[in-house]
GROMACS .gro file of C-alpha atoms in nm:
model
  397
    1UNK     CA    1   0.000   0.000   0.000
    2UNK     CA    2   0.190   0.351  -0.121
    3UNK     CA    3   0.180   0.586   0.214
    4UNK     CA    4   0.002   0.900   0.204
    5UNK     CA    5   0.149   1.226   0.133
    6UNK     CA    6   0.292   1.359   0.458
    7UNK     CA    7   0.175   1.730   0.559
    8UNK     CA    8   0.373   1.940   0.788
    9UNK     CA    9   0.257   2.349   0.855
   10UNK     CA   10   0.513   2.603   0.904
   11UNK     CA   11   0.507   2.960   1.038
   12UNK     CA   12   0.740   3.243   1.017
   13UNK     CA   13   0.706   3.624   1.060
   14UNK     CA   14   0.874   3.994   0.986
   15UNK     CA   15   0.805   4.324   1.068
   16UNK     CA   16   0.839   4.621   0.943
   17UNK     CA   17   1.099   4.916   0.994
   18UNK     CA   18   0.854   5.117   1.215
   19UNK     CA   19   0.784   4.825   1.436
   20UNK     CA   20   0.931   4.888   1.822
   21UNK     CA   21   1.256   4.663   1.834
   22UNK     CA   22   1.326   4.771   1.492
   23UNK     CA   23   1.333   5.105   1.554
   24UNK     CA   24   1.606   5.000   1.801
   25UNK     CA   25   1.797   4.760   1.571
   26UNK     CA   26   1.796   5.049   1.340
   27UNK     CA   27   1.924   5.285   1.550
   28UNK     CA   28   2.182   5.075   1.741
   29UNK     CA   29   2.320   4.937   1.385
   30UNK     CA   30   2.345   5.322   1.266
   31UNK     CA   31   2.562   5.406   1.598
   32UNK     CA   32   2.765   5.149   1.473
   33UNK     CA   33   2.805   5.235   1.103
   34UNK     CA   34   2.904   5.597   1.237
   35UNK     CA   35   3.151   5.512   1.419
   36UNK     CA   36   3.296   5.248   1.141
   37UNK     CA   37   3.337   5.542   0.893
   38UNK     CA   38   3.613   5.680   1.085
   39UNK     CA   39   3.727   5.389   1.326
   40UNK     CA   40   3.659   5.044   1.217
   41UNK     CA   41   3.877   4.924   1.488
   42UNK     CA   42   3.634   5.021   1.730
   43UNK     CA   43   3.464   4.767   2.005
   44UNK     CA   44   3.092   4.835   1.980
   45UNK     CA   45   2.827   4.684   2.199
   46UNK     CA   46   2.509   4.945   2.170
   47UNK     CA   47   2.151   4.844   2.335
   48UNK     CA   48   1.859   5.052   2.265
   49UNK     CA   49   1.533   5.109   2.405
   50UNK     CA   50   1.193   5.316   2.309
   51UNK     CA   51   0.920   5.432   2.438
   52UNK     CA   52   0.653   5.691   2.407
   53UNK     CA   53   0.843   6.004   2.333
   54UNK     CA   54   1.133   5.870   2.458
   55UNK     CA   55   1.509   5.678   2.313
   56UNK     CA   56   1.763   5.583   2.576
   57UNK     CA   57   2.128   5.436   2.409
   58UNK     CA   58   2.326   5.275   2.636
   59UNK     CA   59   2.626   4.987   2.663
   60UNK     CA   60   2.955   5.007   2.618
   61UNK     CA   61   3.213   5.131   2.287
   62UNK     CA   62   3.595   5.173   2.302
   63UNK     CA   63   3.663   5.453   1.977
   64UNK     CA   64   3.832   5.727   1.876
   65UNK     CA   65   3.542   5.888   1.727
   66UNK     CA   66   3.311   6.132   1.831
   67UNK     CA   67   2.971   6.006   1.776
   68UNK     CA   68   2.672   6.248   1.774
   69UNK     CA   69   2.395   6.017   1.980
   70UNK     CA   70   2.099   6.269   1.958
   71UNK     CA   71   2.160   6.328   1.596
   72UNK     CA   72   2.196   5.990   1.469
   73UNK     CA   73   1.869   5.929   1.632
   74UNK     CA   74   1.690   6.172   1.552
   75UNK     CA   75   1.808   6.090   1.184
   76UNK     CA   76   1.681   5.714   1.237
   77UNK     CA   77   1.343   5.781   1.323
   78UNK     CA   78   1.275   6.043   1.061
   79UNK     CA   79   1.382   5.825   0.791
   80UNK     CA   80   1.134   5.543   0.911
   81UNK     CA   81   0.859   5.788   0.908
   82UNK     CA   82   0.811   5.904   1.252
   83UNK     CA   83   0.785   6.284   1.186
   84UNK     CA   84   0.455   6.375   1.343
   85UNK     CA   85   0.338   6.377   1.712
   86UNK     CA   86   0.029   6.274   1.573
   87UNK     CA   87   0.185   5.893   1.564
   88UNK     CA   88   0.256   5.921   1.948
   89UNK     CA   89   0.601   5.949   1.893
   90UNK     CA   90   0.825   6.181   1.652
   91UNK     CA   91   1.169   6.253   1.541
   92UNK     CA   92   1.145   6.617   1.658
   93UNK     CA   93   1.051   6.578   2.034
   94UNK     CA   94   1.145   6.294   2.124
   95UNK     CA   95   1.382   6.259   2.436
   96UNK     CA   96   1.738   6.098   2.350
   97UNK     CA   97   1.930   5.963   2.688
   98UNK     CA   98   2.249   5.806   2.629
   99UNK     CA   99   2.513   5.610   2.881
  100UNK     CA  100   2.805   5.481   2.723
  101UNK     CA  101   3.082   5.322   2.921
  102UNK     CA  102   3.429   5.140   2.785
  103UNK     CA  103   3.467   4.809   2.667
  104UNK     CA  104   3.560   4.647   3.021
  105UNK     CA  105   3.915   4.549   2.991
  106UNK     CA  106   3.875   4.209   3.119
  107UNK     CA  107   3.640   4.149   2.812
  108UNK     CA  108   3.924   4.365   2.576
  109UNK     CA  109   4.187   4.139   2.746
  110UNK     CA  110   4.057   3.832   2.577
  111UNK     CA  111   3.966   3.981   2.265
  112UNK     CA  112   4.321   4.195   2.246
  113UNK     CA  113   4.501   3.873   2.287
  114UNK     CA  114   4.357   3.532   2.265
  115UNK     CA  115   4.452   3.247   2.498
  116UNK     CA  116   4.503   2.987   2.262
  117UNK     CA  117   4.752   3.272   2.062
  118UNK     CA  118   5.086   3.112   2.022
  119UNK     CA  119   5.244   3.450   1.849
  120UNK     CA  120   5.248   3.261   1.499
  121UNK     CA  121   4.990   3.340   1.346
  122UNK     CA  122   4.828   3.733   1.384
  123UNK     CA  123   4.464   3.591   1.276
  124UNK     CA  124   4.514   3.368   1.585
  125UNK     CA  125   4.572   3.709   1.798
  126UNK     CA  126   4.218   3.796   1.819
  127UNK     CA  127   4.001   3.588   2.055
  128UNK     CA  128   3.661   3.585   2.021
  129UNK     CA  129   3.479   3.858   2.215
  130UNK     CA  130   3.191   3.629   2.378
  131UNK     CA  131   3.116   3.271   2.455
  132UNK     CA  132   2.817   3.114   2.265
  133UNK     CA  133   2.699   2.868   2.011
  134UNK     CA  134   2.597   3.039   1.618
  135UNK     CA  135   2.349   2.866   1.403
  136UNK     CA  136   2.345   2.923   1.001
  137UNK     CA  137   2.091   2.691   0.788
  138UNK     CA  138   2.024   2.660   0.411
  139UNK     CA  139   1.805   2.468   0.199
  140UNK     CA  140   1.736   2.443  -0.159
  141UNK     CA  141   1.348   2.564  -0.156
  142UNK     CA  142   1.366   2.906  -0.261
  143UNK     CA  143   1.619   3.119  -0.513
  144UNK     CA  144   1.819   3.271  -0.211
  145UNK     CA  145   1.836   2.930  -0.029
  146UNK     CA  146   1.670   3.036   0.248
  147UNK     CA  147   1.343   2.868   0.394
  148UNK     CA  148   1.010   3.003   0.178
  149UNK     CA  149   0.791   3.090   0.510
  150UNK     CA  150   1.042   3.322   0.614
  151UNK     CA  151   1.131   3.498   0.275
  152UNK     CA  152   0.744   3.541   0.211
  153UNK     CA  153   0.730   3.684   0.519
  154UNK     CA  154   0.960   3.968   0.448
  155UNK     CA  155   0.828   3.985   0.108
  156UNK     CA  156   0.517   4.150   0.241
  157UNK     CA  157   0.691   4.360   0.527
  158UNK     CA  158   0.898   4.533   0.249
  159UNK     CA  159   0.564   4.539   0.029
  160UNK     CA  160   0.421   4.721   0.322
  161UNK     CA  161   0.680   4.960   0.407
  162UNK     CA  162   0.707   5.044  -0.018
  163UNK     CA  163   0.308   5.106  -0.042
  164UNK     CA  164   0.328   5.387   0.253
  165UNK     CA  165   0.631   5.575   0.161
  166UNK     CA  166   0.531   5.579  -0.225
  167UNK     CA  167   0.202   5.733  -0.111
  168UNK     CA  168   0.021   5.389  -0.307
  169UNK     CA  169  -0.159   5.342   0.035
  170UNK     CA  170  -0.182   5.729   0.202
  171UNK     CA  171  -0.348   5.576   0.517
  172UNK     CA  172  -0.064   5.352   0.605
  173UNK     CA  173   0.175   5.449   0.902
  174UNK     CA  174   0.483   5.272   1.002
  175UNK     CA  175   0.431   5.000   1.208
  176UNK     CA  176   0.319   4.649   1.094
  177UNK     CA  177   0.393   4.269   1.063
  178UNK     CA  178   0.345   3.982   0.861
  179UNK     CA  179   0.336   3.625   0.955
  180UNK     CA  180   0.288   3.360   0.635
  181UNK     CA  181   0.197   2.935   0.713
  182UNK     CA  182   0.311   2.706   0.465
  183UNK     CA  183   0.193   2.394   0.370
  184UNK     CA  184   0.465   2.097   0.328
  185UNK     CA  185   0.394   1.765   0.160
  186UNK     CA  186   0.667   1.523   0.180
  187UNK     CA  187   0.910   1.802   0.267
  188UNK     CA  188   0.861   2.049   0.037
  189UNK     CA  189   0.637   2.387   0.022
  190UNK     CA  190   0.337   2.315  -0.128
  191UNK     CA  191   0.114   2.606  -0.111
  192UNK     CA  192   0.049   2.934   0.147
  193UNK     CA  193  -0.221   2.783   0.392
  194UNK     CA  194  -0.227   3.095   0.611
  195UNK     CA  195  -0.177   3.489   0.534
  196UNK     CA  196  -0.165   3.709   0.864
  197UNK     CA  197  -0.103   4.076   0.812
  198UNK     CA  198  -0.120   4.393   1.074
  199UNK     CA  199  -0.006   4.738   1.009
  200UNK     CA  200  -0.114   5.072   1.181
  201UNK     CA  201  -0.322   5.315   0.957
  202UNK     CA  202  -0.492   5.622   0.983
  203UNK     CA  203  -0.755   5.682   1.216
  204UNK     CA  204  -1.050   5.767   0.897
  205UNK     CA  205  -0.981   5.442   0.741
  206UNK     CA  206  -1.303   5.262   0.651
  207UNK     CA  207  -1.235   4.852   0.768
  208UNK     CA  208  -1.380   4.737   0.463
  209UNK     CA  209  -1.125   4.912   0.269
  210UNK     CA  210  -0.836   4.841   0.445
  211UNK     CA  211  -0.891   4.456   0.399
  212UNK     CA  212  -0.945   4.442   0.054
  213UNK     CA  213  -0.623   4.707  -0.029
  214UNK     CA  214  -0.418   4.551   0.151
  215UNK     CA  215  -0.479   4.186  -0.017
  216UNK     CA  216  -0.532   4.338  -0.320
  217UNK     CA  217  -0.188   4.604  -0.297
  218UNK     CA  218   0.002   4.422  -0.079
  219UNK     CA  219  -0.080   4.039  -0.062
  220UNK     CA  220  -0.133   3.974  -0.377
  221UNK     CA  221   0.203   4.176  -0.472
  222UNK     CA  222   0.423   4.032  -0.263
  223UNK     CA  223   0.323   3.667  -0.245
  224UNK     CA  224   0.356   3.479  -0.601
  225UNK     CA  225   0.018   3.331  -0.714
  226UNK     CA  226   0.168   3.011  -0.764
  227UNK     CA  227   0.174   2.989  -0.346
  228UNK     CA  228  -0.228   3.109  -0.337
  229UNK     CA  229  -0.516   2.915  -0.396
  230UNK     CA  230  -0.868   2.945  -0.271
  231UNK     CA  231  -0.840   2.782   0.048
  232UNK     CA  232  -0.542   3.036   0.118
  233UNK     CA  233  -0.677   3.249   0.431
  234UNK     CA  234  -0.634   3.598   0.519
  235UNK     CA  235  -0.665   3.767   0.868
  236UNK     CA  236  -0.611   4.146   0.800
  237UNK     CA  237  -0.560   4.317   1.127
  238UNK     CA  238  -0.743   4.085   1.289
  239UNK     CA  239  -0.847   4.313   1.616
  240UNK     CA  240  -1.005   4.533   1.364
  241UNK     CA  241  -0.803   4.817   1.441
  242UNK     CA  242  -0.425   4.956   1.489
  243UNK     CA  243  -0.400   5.324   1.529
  244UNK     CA  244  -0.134   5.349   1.790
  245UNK     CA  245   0.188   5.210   1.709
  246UNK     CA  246   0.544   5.220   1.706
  247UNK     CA  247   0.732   5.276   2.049
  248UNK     CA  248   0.347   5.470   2.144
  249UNK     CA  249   0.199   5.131   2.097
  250UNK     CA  250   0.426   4.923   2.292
  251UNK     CA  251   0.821   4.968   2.419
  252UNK     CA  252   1.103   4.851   2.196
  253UNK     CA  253   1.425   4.709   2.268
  254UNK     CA  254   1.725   4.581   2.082
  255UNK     CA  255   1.834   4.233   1.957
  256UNK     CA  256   1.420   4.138   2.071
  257UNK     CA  257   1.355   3.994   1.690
  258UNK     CA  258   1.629   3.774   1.620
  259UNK     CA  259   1.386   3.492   1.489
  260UNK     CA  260   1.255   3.755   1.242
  261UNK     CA  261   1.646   3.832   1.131
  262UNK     CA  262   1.737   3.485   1.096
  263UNK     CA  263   1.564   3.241   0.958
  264UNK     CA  264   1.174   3.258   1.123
  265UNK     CA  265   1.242   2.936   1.330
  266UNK     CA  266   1.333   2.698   1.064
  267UNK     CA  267   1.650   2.661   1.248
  268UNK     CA  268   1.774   2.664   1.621
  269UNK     CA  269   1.871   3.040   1.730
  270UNK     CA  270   2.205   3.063   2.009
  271UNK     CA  271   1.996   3.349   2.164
  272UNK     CA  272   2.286   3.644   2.048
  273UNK     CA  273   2.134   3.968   1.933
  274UNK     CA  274   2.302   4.079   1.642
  275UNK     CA  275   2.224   4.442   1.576
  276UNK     CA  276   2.440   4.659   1.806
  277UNK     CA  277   2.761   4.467   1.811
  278UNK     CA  278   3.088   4.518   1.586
  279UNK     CA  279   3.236   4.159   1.428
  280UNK     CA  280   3.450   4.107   1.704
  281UNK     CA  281   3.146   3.949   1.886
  282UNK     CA  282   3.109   3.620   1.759
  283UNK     CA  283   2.715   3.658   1.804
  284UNK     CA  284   2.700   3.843   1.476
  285UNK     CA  285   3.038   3.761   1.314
  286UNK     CA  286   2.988   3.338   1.402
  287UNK     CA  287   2.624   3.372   1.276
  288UNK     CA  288   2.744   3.576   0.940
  289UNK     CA  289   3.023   3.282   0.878
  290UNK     CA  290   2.806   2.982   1.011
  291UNK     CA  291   2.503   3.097   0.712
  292UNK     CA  292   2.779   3.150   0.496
  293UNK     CA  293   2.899   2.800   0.504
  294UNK     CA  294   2.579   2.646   0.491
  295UNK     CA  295   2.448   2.809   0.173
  296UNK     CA  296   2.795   2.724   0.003
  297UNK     CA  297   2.748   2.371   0.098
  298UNK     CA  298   2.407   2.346  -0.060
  299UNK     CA  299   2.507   2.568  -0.405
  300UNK     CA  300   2.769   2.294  -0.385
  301UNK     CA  301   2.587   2.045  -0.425
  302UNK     CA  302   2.695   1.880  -0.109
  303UNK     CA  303   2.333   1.876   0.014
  304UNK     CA  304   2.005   2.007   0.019
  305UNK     CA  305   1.966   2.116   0.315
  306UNK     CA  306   2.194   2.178   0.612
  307UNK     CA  307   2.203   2.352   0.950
  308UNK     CA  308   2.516   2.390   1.153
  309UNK     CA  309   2.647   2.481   1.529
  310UNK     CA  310   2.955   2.648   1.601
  311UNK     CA  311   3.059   2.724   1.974
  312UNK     CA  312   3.292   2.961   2.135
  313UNK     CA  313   3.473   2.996   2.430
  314UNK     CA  314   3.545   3.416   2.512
  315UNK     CA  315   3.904   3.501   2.437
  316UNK     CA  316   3.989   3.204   2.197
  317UNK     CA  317   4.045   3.203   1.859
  318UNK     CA  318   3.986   2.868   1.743
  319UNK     CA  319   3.594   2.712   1.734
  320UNK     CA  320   3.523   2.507   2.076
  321UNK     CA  321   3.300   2.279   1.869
  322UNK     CA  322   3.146   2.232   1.479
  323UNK     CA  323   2.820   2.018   1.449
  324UNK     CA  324   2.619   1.971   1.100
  325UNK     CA  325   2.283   1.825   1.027
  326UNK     CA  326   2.189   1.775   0.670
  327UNK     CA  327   1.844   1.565   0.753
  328UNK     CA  328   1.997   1.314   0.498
  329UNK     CA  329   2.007   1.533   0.207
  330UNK     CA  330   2.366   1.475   0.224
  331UNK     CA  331   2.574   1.293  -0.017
  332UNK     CA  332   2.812   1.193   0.236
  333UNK     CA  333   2.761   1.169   0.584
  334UNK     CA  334   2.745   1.493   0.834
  335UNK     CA  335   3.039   1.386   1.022
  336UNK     CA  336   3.268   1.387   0.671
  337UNK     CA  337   3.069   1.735   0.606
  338UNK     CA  338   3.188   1.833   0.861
  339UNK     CA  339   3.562   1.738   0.789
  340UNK     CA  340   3.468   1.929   0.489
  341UNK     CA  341   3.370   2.282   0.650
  342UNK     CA  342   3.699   2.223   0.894
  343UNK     CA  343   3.886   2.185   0.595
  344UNK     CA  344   3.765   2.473   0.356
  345UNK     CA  345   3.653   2.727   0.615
  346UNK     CA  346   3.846   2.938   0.845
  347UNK     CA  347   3.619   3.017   1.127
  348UNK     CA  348   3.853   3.231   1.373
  349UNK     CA  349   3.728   3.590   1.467
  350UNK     CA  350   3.994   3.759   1.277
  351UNK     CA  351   3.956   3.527   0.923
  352UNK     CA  352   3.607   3.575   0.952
  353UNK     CA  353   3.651   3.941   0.918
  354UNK     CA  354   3.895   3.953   0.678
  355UNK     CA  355   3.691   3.698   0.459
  356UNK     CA  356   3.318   3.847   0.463
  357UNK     CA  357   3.484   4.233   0.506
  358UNK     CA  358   3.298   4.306   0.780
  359UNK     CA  359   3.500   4.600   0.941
  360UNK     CA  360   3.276   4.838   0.721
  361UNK     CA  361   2.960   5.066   0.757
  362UNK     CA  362   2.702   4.811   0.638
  363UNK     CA  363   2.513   4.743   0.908
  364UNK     CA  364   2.166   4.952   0.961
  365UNK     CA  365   2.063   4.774   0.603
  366UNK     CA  366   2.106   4.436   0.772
  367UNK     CA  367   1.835   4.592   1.029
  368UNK     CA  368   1.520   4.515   0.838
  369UNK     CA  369   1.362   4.282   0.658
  370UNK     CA  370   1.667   3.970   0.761
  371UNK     CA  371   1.997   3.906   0.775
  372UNK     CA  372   2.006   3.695   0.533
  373UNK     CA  373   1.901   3.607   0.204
  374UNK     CA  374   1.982   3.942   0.022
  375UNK     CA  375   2.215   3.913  -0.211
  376UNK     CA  376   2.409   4.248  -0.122
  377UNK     CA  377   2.549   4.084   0.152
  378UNK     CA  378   2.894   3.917   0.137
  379UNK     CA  379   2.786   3.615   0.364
  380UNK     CA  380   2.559   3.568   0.101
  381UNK     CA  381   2.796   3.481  -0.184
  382UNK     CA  382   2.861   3.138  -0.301
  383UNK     CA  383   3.210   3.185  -0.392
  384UNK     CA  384   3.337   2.868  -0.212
  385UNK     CA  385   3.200   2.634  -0.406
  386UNK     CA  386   3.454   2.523  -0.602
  387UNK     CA  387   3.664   2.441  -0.313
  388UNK     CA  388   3.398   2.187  -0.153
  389UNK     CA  389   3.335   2.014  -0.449
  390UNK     CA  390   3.750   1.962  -0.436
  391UNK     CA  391   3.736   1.895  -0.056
  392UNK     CA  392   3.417   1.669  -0.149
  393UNK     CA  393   3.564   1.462  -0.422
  394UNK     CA  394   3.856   1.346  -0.190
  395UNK     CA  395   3.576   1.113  -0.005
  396UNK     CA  396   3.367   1.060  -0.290
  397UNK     CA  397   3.642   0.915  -0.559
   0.00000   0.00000   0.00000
């Protein structure tokens, strides 16, 4: 007797730029670009919270540069479209606090110097600036080899955010979120089973209305109709209303979405933040390396789908431990995969940094929409494939 088709339901979400914690991200990653313009040697580690009418920046930076808190700020929110007090909260008034401290030296100690540095090798020198185990995943179900739930997902966020600042939809105002189900059969999407989509509006906005525009202009947009059929269902703001939004609505804080700028659940999270920090901390650097890897594995050919672990130990150089799962996609096993990665990839602080160029300004775009699966990234190329499929013929031949 042939077994039935087996159906699995997946969920991811995004949010948009005017949503709470992303008006944090934003700002905290914009600290960080400013002060990379002029010192990309700096040690950054910015938190940021918001409420009504109020920002407060704290945590701690080691930099030669003068960076202009209020103004950078005030910049952020402007550009996201907070520039009224009629949304609760605006670039204009609101109240900036700031507290900065140094990088404590026992954390600069480690970093500075690593304890496993033997003085022959300066990429050894630089220790990684946190304990704490990075996930990266890839599979082959989408373009960008990234999981479809979650790239849907940010699909209509960016649909959203594009509609209101064109003017396409006047009555839309920043805040909003998406959250797309998918419908698996025998591992692979099948079709969009649920659409869930909030964003604040305009307090004259008839209900009817906003439904069917936002299906219509956003929906229908951003989701291809390949994914929607008729049993597809759509909850538009499904309390019926959202006029108050944004930090008015509900506080933000940083590093709070880190499912939404990974990969929506499809794969464990370590629990880092990433927006805030500069490379040295492995919770942004490892995760930037660990998604590089996997999505090189899969444009490889090595599998078709593949999540990996690596774990650090504060002030050492070298990985503490390297674990890969390819579900049995594989076309060897995980432990030779994972000979494979050892082999290929150079996963120390410093080589990580030197490899994906990450001592730049380019880190408020990573804010919205993911981490990953944009193409402008440099974790994102697949410029290593040539080198597995040498490292992978050596146990295939």
């Amino acid at each position: 007797m042939k077994n039935s088709a087996q159906k699995r339901f997946f969920t991811s979400e995004s949010v948009t730029e005017g949503h709470p914690d992303k008006v944090c991200d934003q700002i905290a990653d914009a600290i960080l670009d400013d002060i990379f313009t002029e010192d990309p040697s700096a040690r950054v580690a910015v938190e940021v919270c918001a409420t009504t009418g109020m920002v407060m920046v704290f945590g701690e930076v080691s930099t030669s540069h003068y960076c202009d808190i209020p103004g950078i700020v005030r910049g952020v929110v402007k550009d996201i479209g907070y520039d009224d007090s009629s949304l609760g909260f605006d670039y204009k008034t609101c109240a900036v606090l700031s507290s900065l401290d140094e990088q404590s030296p026992d954390i600069a100690r480690g970093v500075d110097e690593a304890s496993d540095y033997v003085g022959c090798d300066e990429i050894d020198k630089l220790g990684a600036g946190d304990q704490g185990m990075m996930f990266g995943c890839a599979t082959d179900e989408t373009p960008e080899l990234m999981p479809l739930p979650i790239m849907l997902a940010h699909a209509l966020t960016m649909r959203l955010t594009e509609a209101r600042k064109s003017g396409e939809i006047p009555w839309l105002r920043p805040d909003g979120k998406a959250q797309v189900t998918v419908e698996y059969v025998d591992g692979k999407p099948k079709r969009v089973d649920v659409v869930v989509l909030s964003s604040q509006h305009s307090d004259d906005v008839d209900r009817q209305e906003l439904e069917s525009t936002l299906i219509e202009k956003v929906v229908k947009k951003a989701v291809p109709a390949k994914w929607l059929d008729k049993n597809t269902k759509y909850y538009v703001n499904p309390t019926g209303r959202f006029v108050i939004g944004g930090p008015a609505g509900d506080s933000g804080v940083t590093g709070r979405k880190i499912i939404v700028d990974t990969y929506g659940g499809y794969c464990p999270h370590g629990g880092g933040a990433l927006s805030g920090k500069d490379p040295t901390k492995v919770d942004r650097s490892g995760t930037y390396m660990a998604r590089y890897i996997c999505k090189n594995l899969v444009a490889a050919g090595v599998c078709k789908r593949v999540e990996l672990q690596v774990a650090y130990a504060i002030g050492r150089a070298h990985p503490v431990s390297v674990y890969v799962d390819t579900f049995g996609t594989g076309v060897v096993d995980d432990a030779t995969v994972a000979k494979i990665v050892s082999e290929v990839f150079d996963m120390r602080p410093q080589a990580i940094i030197r490899r994906l160029r990450l001592n730049r300004p380019i880190y408020r775009a990573t804010s919205n929409y993911g981490h990953f699966g944009r193409a402008e990234f440099s974790w994102e190329k697949t410029d290593r494939v040539d080198e597995l499929k040498r490292a992978l013929a050596k146990y295939t031949l």
